[in-house]
Coordinates of C-alpha atoms in Angstrom, one line a residue:
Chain L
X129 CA -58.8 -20.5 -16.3
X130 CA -56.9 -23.6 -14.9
X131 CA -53.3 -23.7 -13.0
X132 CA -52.3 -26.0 -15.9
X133 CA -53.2 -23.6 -18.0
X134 CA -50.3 -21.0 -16.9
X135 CA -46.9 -21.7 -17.1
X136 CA -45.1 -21.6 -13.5
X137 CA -43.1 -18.5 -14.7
X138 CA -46.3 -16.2 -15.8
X139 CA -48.0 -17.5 -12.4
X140 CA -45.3 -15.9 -9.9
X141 CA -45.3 -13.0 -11.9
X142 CA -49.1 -12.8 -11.8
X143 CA -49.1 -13.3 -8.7
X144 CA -46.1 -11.3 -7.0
X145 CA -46.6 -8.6 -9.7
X146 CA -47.4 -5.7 -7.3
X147 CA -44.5 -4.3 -6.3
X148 CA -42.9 -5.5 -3.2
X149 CA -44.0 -3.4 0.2
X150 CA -41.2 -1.3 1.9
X151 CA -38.6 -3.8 3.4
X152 CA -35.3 -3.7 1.5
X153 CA -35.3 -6.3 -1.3
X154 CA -31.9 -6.6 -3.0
X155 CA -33.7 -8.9 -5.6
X156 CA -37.3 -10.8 -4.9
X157 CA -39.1 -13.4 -7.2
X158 CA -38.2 -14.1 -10.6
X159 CA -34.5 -15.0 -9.8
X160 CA -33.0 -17.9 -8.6
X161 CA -32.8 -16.6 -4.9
X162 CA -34.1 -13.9 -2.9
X163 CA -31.6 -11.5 -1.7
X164 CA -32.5 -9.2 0.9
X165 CA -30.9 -6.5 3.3
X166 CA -31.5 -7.4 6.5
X167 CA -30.6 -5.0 9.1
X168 CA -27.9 -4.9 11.6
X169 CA -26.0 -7.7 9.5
X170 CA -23.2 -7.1 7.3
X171 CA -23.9 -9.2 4.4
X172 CA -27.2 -9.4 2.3
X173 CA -29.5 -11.9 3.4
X174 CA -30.5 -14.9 0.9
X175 CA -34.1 -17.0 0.8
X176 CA -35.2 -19.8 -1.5
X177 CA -38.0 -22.1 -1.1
X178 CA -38.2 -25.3 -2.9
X179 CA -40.5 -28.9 -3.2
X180 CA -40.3 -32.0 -4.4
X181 CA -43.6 -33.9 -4.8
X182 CA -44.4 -37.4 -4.9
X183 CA -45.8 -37.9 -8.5
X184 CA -44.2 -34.8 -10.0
X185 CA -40.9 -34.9 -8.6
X186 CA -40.7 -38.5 -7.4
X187 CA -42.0 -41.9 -8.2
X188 CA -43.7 -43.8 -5.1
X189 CA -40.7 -46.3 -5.7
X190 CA -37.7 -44.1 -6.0
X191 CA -35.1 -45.0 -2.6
X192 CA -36.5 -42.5 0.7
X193 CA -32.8 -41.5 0.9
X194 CA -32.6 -40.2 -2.3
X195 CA -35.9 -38.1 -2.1
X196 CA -34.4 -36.4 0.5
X197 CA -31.0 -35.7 -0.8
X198 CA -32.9 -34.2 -4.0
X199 CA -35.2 -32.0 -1.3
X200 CA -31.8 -30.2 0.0
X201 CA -30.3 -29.8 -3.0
X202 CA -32.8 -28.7 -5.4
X203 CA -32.4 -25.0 -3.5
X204 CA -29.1 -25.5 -2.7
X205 CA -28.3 -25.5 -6.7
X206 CA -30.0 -21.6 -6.7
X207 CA -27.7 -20.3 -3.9
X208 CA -24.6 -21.1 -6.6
X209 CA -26.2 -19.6 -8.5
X210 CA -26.5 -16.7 -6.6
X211 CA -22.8 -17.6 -5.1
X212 CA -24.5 -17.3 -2.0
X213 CA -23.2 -19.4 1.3
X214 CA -26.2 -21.7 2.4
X215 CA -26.5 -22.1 6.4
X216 CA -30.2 -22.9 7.9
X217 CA -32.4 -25.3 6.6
X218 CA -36.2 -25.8 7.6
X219 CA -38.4 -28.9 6.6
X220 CA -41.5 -29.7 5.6
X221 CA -42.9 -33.2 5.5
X222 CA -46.6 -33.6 4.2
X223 CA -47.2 -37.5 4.0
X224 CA -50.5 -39.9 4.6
X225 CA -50.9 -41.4 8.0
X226 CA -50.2 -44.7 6.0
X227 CA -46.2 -43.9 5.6
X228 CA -43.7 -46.1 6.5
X229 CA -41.7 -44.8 9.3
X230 CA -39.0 -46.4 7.9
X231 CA -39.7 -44.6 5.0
X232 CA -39.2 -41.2 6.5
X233 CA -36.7 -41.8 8.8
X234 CA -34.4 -42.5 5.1
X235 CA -35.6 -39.0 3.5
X236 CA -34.5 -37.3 7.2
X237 CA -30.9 -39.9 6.3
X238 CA -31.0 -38.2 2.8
X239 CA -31.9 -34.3 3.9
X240 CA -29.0 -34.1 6.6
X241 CA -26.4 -36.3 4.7
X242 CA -27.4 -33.6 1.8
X243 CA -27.4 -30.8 4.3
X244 CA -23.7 -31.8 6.0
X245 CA -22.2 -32.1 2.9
X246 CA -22.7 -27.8 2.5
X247 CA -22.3 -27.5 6.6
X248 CA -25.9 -26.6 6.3
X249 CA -27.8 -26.9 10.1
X250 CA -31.2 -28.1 9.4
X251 CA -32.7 -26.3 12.3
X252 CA -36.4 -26.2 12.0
X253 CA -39.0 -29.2 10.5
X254 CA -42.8 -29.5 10.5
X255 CA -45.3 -32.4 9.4
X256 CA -48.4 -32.6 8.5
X257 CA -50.4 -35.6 7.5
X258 CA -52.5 -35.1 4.2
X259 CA -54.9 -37.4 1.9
X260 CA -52.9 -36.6 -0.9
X261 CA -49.4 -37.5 -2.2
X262 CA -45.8 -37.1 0.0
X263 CA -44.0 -33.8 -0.4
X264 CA -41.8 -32.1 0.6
X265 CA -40.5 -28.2 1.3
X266 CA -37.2 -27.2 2.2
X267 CA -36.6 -23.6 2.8
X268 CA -32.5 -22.2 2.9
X269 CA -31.1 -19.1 4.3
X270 CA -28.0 -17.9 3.7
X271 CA -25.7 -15.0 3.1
X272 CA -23.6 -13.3 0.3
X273 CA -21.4 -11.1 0.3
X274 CA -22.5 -7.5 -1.4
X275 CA -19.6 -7.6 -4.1
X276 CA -20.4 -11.1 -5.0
X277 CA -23.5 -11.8 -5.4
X278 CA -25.0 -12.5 -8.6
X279 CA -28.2 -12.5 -10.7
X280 CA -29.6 -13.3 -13.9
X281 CA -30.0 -10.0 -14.9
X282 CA -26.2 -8.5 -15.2
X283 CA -25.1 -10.0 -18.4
X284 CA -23.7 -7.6 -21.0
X285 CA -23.6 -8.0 -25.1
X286 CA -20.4 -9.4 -25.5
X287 CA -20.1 -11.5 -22.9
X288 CA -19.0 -15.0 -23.4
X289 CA -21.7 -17.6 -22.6
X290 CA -20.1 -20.7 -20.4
X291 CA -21.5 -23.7 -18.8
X292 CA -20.3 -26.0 -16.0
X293 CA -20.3 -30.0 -16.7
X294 CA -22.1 -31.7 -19.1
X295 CA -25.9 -31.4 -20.6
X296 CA -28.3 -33.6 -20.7
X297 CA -29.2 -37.5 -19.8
X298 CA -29.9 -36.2 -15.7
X299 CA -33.3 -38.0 -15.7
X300 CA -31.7 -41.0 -16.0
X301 CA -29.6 -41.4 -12.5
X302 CA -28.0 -38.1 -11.7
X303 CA -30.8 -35.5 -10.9
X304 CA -31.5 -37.5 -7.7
X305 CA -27.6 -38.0 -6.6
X306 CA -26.5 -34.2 -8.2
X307 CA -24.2 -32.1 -6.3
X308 CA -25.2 -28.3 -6.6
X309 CA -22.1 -26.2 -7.9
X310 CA -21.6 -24.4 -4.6
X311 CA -17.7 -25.0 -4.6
X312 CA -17.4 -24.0 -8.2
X313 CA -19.6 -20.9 -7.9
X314 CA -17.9 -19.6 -5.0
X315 CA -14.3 -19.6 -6.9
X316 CA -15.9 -18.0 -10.1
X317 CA -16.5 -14.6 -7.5
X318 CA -14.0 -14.9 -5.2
X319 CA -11.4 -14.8 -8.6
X320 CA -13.4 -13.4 -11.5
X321 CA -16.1 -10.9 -12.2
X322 CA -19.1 -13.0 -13.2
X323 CA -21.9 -10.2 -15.0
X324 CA -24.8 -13.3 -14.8
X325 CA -25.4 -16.5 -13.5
X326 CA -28.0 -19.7 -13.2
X327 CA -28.6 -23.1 -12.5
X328 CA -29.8 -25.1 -15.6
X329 CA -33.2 -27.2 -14.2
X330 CA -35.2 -26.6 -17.0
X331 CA -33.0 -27.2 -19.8
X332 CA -30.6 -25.2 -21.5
X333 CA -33.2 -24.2 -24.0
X334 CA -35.8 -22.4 -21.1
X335 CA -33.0 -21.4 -18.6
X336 CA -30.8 -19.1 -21.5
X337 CA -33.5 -17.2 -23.0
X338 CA -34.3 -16.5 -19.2
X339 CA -31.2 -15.0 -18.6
X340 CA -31.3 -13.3 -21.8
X341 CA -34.5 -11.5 -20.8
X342 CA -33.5 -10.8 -17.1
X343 CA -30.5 -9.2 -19.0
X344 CA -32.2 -7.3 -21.6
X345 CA -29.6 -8.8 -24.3
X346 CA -30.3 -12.1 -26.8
X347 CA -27.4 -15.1 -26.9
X348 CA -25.5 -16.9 -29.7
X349 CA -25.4 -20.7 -29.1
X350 CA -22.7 -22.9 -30.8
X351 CA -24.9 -25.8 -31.0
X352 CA -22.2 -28.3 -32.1
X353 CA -19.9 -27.1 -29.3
X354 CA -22.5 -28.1 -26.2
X355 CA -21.1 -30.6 -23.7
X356 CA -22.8 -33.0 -24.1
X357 CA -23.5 -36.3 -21.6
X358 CA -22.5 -39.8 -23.1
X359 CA -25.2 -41.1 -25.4
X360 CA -27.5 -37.6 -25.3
X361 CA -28.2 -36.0 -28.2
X362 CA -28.2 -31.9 -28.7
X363 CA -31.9 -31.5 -28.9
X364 CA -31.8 -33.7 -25.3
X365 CA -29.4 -32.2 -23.8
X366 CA -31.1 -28.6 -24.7
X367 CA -34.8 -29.7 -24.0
X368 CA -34.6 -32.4 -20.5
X369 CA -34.1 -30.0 -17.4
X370 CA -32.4 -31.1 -14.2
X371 CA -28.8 -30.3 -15.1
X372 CA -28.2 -28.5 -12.1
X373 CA -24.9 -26.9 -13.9
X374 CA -24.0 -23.1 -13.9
X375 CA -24.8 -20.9 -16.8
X376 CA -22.8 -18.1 -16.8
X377 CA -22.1 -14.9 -18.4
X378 CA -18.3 -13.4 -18.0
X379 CA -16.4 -10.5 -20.4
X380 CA -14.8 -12.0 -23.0
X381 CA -11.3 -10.4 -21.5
X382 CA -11.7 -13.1 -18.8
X383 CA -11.8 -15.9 -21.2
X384 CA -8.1 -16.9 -21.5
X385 CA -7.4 -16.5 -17.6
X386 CA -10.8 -18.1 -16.6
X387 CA -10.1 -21.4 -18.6
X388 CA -6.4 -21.7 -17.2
X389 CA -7.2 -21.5 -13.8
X390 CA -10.9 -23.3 -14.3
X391 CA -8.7 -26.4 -15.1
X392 CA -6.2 -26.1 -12.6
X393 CA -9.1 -25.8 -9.9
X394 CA -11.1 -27.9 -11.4
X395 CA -9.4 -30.8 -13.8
X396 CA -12.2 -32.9 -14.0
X397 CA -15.2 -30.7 -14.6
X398 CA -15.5 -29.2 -18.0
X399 CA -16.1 -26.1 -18.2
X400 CA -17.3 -24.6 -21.9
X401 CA -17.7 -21.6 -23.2
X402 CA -21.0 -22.7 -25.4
X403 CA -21.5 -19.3 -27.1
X404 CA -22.5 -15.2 -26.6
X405 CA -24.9 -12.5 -25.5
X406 CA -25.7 -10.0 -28.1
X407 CA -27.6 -7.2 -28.5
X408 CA -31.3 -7.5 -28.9
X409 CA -31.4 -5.9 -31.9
X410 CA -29.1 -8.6 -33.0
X411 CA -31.8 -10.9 -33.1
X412 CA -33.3 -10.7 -36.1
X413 CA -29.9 -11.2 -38.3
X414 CA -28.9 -14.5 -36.1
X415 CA -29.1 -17.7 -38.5
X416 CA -30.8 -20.1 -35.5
X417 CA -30.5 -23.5 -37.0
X418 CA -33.3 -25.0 -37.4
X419 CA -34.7 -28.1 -35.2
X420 CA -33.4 -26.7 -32.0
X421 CA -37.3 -25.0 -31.1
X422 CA -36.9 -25.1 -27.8
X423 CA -34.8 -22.0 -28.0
X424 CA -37.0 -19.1 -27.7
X425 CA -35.0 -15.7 -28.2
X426 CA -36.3 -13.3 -25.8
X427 CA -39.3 -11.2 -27.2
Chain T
X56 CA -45.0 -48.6 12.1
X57 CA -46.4 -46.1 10.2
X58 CA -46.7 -42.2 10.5
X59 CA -50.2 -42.2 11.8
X60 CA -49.2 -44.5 14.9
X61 CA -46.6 -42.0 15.6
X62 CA -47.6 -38.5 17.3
X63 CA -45.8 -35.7 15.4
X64 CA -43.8 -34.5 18.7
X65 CA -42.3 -38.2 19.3
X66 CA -41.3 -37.8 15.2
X67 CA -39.9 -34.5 15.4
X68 CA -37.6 -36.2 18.3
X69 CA -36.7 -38.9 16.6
X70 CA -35.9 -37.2 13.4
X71 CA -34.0 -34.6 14.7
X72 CA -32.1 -36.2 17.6
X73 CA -29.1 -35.7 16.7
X74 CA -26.8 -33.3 18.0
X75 CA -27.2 -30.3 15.0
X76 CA -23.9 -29.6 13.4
X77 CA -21.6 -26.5 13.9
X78 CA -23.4 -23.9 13.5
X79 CA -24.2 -21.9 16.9
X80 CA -27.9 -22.8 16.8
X81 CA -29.8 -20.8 20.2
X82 CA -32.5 -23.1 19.9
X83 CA -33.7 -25.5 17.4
X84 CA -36.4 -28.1 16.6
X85 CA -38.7 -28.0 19.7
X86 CA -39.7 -24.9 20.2
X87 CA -42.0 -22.3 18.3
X88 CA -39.5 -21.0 16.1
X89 CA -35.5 -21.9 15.4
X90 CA -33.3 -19.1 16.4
X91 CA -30.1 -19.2 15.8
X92 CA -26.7 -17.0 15.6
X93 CA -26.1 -15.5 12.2
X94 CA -22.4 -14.2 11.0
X95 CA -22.0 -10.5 10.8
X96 CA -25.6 -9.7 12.6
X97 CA -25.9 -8.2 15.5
X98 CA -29.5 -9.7 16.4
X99 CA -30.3 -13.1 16.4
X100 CA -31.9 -14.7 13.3
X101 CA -35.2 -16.7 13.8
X102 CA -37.1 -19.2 11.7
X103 CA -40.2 -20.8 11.4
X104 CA -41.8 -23.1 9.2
X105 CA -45.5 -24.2 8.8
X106 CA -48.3 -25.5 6.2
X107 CA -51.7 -26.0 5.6
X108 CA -53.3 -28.7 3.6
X109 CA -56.6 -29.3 2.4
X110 CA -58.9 -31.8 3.7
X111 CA -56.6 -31.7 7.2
X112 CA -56.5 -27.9 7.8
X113 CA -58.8 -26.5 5.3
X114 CA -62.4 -28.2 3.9
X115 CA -62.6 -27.8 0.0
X116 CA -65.1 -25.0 0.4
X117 CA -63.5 -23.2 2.3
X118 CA -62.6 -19.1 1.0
X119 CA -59.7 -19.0 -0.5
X120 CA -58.5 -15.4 1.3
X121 CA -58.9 -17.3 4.4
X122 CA -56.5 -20.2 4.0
X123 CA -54.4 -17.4 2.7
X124 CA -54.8 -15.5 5.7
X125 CA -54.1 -18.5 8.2
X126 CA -51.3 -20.3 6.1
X127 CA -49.6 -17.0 6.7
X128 CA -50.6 -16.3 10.3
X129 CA -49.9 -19.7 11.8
X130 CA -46.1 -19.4 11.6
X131 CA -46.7 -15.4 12.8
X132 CA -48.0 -17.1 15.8
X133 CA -45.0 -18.6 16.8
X134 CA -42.7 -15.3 15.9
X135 CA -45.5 -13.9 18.3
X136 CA -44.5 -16.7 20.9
X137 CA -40.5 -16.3 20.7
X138 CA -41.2 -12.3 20.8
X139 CA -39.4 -11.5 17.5
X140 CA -39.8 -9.6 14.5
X141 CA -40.8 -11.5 11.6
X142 CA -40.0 -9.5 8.1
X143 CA -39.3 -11.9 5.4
X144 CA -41.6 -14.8 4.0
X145 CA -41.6 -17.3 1.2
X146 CA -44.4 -19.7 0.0
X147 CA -44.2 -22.8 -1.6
X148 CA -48.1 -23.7 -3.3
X149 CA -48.8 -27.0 -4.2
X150 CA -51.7 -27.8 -6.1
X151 CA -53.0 -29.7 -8.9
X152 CA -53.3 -28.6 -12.9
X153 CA -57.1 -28.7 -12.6
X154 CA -57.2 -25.6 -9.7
X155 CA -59.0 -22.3 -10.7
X156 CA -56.6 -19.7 -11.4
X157 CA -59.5 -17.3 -9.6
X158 CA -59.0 -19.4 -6.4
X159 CA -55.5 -19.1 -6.5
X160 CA -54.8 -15.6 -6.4
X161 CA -57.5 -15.4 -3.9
X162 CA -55.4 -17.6 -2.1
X163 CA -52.3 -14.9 -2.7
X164 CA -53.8 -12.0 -1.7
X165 CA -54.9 -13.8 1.5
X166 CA -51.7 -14.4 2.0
X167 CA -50.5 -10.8 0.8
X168 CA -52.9 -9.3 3.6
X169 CA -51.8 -11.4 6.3
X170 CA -48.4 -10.2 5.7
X171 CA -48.8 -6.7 5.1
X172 CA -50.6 -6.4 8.7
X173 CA -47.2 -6.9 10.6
X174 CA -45.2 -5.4 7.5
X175 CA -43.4 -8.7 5.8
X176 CA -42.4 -8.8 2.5
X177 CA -43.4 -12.2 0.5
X178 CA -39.9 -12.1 -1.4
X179 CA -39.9 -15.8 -2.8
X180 CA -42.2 -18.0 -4.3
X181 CA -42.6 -21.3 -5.7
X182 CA -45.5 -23.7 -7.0
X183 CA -45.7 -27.4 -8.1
X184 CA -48.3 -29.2 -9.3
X185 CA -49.4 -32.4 -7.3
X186 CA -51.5 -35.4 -7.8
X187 CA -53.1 -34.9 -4.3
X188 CA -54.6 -32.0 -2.4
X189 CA -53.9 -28.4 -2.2
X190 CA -50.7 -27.6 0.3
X191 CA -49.3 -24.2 1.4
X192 CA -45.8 -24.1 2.6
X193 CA -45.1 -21.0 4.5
X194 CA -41.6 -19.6 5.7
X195 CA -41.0 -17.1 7.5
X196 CA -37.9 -15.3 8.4
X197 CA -37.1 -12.3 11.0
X198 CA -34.6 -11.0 14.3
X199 CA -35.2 -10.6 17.6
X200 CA -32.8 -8.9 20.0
X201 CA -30.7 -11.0 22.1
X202 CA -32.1 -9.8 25.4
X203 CA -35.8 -10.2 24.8
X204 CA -36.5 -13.7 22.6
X205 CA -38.4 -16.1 25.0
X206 CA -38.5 -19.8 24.3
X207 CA -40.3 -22.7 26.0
X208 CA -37.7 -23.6 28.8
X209 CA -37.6 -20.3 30.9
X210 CA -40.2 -21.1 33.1
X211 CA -39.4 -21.2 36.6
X212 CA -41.4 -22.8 40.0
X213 CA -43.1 -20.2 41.4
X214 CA -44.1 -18.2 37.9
X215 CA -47.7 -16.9 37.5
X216 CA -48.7 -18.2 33.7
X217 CA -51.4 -15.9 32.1
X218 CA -53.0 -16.2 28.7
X219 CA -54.2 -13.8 26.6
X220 CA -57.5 -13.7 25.2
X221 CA -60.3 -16.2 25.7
X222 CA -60.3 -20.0 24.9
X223 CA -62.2 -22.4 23.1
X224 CA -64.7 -22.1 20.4
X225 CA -61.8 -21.1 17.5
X226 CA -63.0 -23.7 15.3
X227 CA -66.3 -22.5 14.6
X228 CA -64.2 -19.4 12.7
X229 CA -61.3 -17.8 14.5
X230 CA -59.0 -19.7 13.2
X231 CA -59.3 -18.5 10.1
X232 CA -59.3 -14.7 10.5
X233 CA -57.0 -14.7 13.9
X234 CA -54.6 -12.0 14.3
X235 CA -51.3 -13.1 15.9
X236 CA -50.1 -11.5 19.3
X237 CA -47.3 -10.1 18.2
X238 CA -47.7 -6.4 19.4
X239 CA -48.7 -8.0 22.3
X240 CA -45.6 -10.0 22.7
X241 CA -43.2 -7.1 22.1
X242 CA -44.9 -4.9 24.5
X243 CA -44.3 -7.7 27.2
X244 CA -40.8 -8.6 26.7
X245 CA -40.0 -4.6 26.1
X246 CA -41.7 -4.2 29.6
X247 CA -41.4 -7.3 31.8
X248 CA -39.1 -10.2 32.3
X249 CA -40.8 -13.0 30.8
X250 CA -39.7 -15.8 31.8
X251 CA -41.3 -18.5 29.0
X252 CA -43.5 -18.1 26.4
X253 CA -45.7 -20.4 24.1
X254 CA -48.6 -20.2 21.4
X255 CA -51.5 -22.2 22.1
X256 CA -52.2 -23.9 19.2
X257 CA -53.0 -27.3 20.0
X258 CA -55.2 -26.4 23.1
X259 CA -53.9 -25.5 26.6
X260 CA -54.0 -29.2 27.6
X261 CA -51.4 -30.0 25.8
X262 CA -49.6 -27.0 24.9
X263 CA -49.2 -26.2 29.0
X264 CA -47.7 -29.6 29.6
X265 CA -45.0 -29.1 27.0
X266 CA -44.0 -25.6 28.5
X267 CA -43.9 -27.2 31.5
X268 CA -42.1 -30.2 30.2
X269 CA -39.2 -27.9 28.6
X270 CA -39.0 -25.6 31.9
X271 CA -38.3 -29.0 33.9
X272 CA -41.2 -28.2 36.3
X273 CA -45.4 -29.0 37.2
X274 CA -48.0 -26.8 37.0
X275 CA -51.5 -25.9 38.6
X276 CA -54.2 -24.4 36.7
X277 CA -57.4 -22.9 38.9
X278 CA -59.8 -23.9 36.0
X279 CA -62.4 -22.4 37.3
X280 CA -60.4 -19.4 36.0
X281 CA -59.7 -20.1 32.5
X282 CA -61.3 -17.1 30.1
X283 CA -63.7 -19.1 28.2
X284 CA -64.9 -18.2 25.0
X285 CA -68.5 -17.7 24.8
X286 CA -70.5 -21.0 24.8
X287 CA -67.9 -22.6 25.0
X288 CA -67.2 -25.3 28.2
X289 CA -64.4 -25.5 29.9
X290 CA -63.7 -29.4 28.8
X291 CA -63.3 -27.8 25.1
X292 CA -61.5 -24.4 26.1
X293 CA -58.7 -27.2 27.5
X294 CA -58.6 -29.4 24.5
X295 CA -59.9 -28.1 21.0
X296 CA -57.0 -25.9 20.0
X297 CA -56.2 -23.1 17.5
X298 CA -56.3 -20.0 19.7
X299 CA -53.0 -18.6 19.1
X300 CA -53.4 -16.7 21.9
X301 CA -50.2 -17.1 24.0
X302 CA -49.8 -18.4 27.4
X303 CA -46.6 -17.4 29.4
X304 CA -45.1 -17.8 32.9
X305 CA -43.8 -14.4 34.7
X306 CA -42.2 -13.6 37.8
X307 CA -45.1 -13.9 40.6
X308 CA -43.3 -9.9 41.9
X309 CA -44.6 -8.7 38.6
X310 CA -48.2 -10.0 38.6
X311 CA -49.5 -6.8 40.2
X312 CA -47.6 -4.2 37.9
X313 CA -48.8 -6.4 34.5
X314 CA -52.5 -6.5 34.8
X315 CA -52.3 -3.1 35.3
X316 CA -50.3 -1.7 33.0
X317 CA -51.7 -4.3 30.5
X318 CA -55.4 -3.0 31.2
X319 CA -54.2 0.6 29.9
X320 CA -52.2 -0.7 27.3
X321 CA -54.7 -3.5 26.0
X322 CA -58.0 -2.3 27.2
X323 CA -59.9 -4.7 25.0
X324 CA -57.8 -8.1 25.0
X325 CA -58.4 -9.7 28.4
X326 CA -55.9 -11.0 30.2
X327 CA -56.0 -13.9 32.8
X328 CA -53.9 -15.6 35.5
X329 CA -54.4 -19.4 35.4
X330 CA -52.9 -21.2 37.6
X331 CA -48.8 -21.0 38.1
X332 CA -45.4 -23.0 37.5
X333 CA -44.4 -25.6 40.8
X334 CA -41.8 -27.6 41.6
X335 CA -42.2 -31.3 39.9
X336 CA -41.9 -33.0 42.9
X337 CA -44.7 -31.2 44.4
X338 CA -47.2 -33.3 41.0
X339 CA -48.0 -36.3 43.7
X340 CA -49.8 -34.0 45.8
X341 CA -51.3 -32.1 43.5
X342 CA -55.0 -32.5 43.5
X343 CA -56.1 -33.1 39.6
X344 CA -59.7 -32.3 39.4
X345 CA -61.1 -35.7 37.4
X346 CA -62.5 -34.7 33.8
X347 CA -59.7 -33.0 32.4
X348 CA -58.3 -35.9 30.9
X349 CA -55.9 -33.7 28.2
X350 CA -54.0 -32.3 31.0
X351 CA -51.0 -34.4 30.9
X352 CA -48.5 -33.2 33.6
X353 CA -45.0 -33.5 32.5
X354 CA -43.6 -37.1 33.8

């Protein structure tokens, strides 16, 4: 069988499906970040590895400075997620001996203007040549606090279903300029008591029923109530990816006092409650509309 | 200019030039591994980051396990060569649609051995496709106490340097199935004052100078002396690289209490006084035996 054969999701789990050997591993693959005790430190420990790749990620055209401003903040966007506080960076640069200088010294511009914006210390770098395409890996550690941090996998039936911003149209301009919701994700636990939470990069439509599963609970979607970007349509905004919003999952009693304050912190970023977590057993009753297939309930 | 005209040292210093930003960074870029002060721990966090690529560090045929094993024991090398604890990793796979799932988690459970010989845990994951070759990003994260990391710039005129092991010949297969000395490096800095410490991975002919370089003094090697591997001359021992064994300067008052309480403790590895740390303004009247060309003393 082929890599292209596998989605990325069954891989990892393939592959890091033996349980974990004896450190102390708060959560490991399969969320957004790995959390970790470490010892003689106070708060947890928080890992995420990330690349963009020339081809994949990246057209050979696309500006050096925005390459590496999408590098940083590609894992950036899973520590708010996890409401975790980013603080070491380490980078590594795989590029043909051909490369422009020029060239790399913009993605380094891109990386630490990316980097300073979160006080993040890029302290560590490596390059290699290669015959193949440019990439690039970024690695973050960080911290979290032990009553804040946050998963995918908390979220209870009843809990109301909100995103951050607005979904769809990133491929156009805004996936390689986005700022990762560090700021916002850091009020929701300082102030409220968030069960569940994500970054959207694959699309509303893969990310939720993620959640859902790491939860053990199906969702509810208002379709007609999704924020969408100007010009997208629904099935867009559900299906393209690279959102870099917050899903999250908060008790209903929260609603009232989360969307007064939300605006007050926050007057121009939407933030929308887009719908709820059920019960599993739920599923089988819900009237999914039809057209939105990209939606797969948890099975 | 492009990349290739560029060695990666002189990019590295370019890149990363720039004073680092607030946080209270130890060391960074420049040495083996980053170490740097983390909030709320009492021992100091350290970093490294490293890759392998096919076609540059790895031929297509090569064993999968193996590439495994050494994209997970380079960066081990350099936790071996700041004397600290490594215990968490994460790895980034890039490779394209078309790879064998086989080879892959061949590749994983190389990678999976590697770590469970000094206890890490592999708590993060992630893989791309690429157009080009096959890439392994590996990070790796860990502590080391605040009296006992070494780093590159310790060494002092006067200092004995030893290596471990013998030299030369890695390429013919060591360098896939090496073992980091990381016992080895705990054992010294829990027993001796060591004074700088480095992994020779690019060959003593240049990895010496750059201790040397960073410790602001000269050096004379008797290389008559050097621990060759068998077969191999003393030309290559100097300049073909990959031996992770590590090379390190110590207090000449020690050099009698070391080798012997090395030969009890390490009976098998041999250890070897080459030369020692001078003063640089004693490199004029050095005599440089002609031949060994990739001995650069610092300038």
């Amino acid at each position: 069988m082929k890599l292209g054969d596998l989605g990325e999701d069954r891989l990892l789990e393939q592959l890091l499906a033996r349980p974990l050997s004896g450190k102390a591993i708060v959560m490991g693959s399969g969320d957004d970040c790995a959390v970790v005790e470490a010892q003689d430190c106070g708060e947890l420990l928080v890992l995420k590895t990330d690349c963009v790749v020339e081809g994949v990620h990246f057209l050979r055209g696309t500006n050096a400075f925005d390459v590496g401003w999408k590098a940083m903040m590609r894992p950036l966007s899973d520590f708010a997620a996890t409401s975790a506080v980013p603080q070491f960076a380490l980078i590594t640069l795989m590029a043909p001996k051909q490369t422009e200088v020029t060239w790399v010294k913009k993605l380094y511009l891109g990386l630490r203007r990316a980097a300073e914006r979160f006080e993040i210390s890029i302290v560590g770098g490596e390059t290699s040549s290669t015959p193949g395409s440019i990439a690039i890996s970024t690695s973050v550690v960080g911290f979290v606090e032990r009553e804040r941090w946050v998963s995918r996998r908390g979220g209870k039936a009843g809990d109301d279903l909100f995103v951050t911003g607005r979904l769809g149209g990133a491929l156009k301009q805004k996936h390689l300029c986005f700022i990762p919701r560090i700021a916002e994700s850091r009020w929701l636990t300082k102030n409220f008591s968030i069960h569940a939470m994500m970054d959207l990069s694959d699309g509303l439509g893969t990310d939720l029923p993620r959640l859902a599963r790491a939860s053990n609970v199906a969702f509810k979607i208002h379709v007609e109530k999704l924020p969408l970007a100007r010009g997208v349509k629904i099935n867009n905004a559900i299906s393209e990816g690279e959102d870099y919003e917050l899903l999250f999952a908060i008790s209903q009693r929260q609603r009232k006092g989360l969307q007064k304050e939300w605006k007050r912190k926050f007057p121009k970023l939407p933030l929308t409650q887009i719908g709820s977590l059920v019960p599993q057993s739920a599923i089988r009753t819900l009237q999914l509309r039809r057209g939105y297939v990209h939606f797969q309930q948890p099975s």
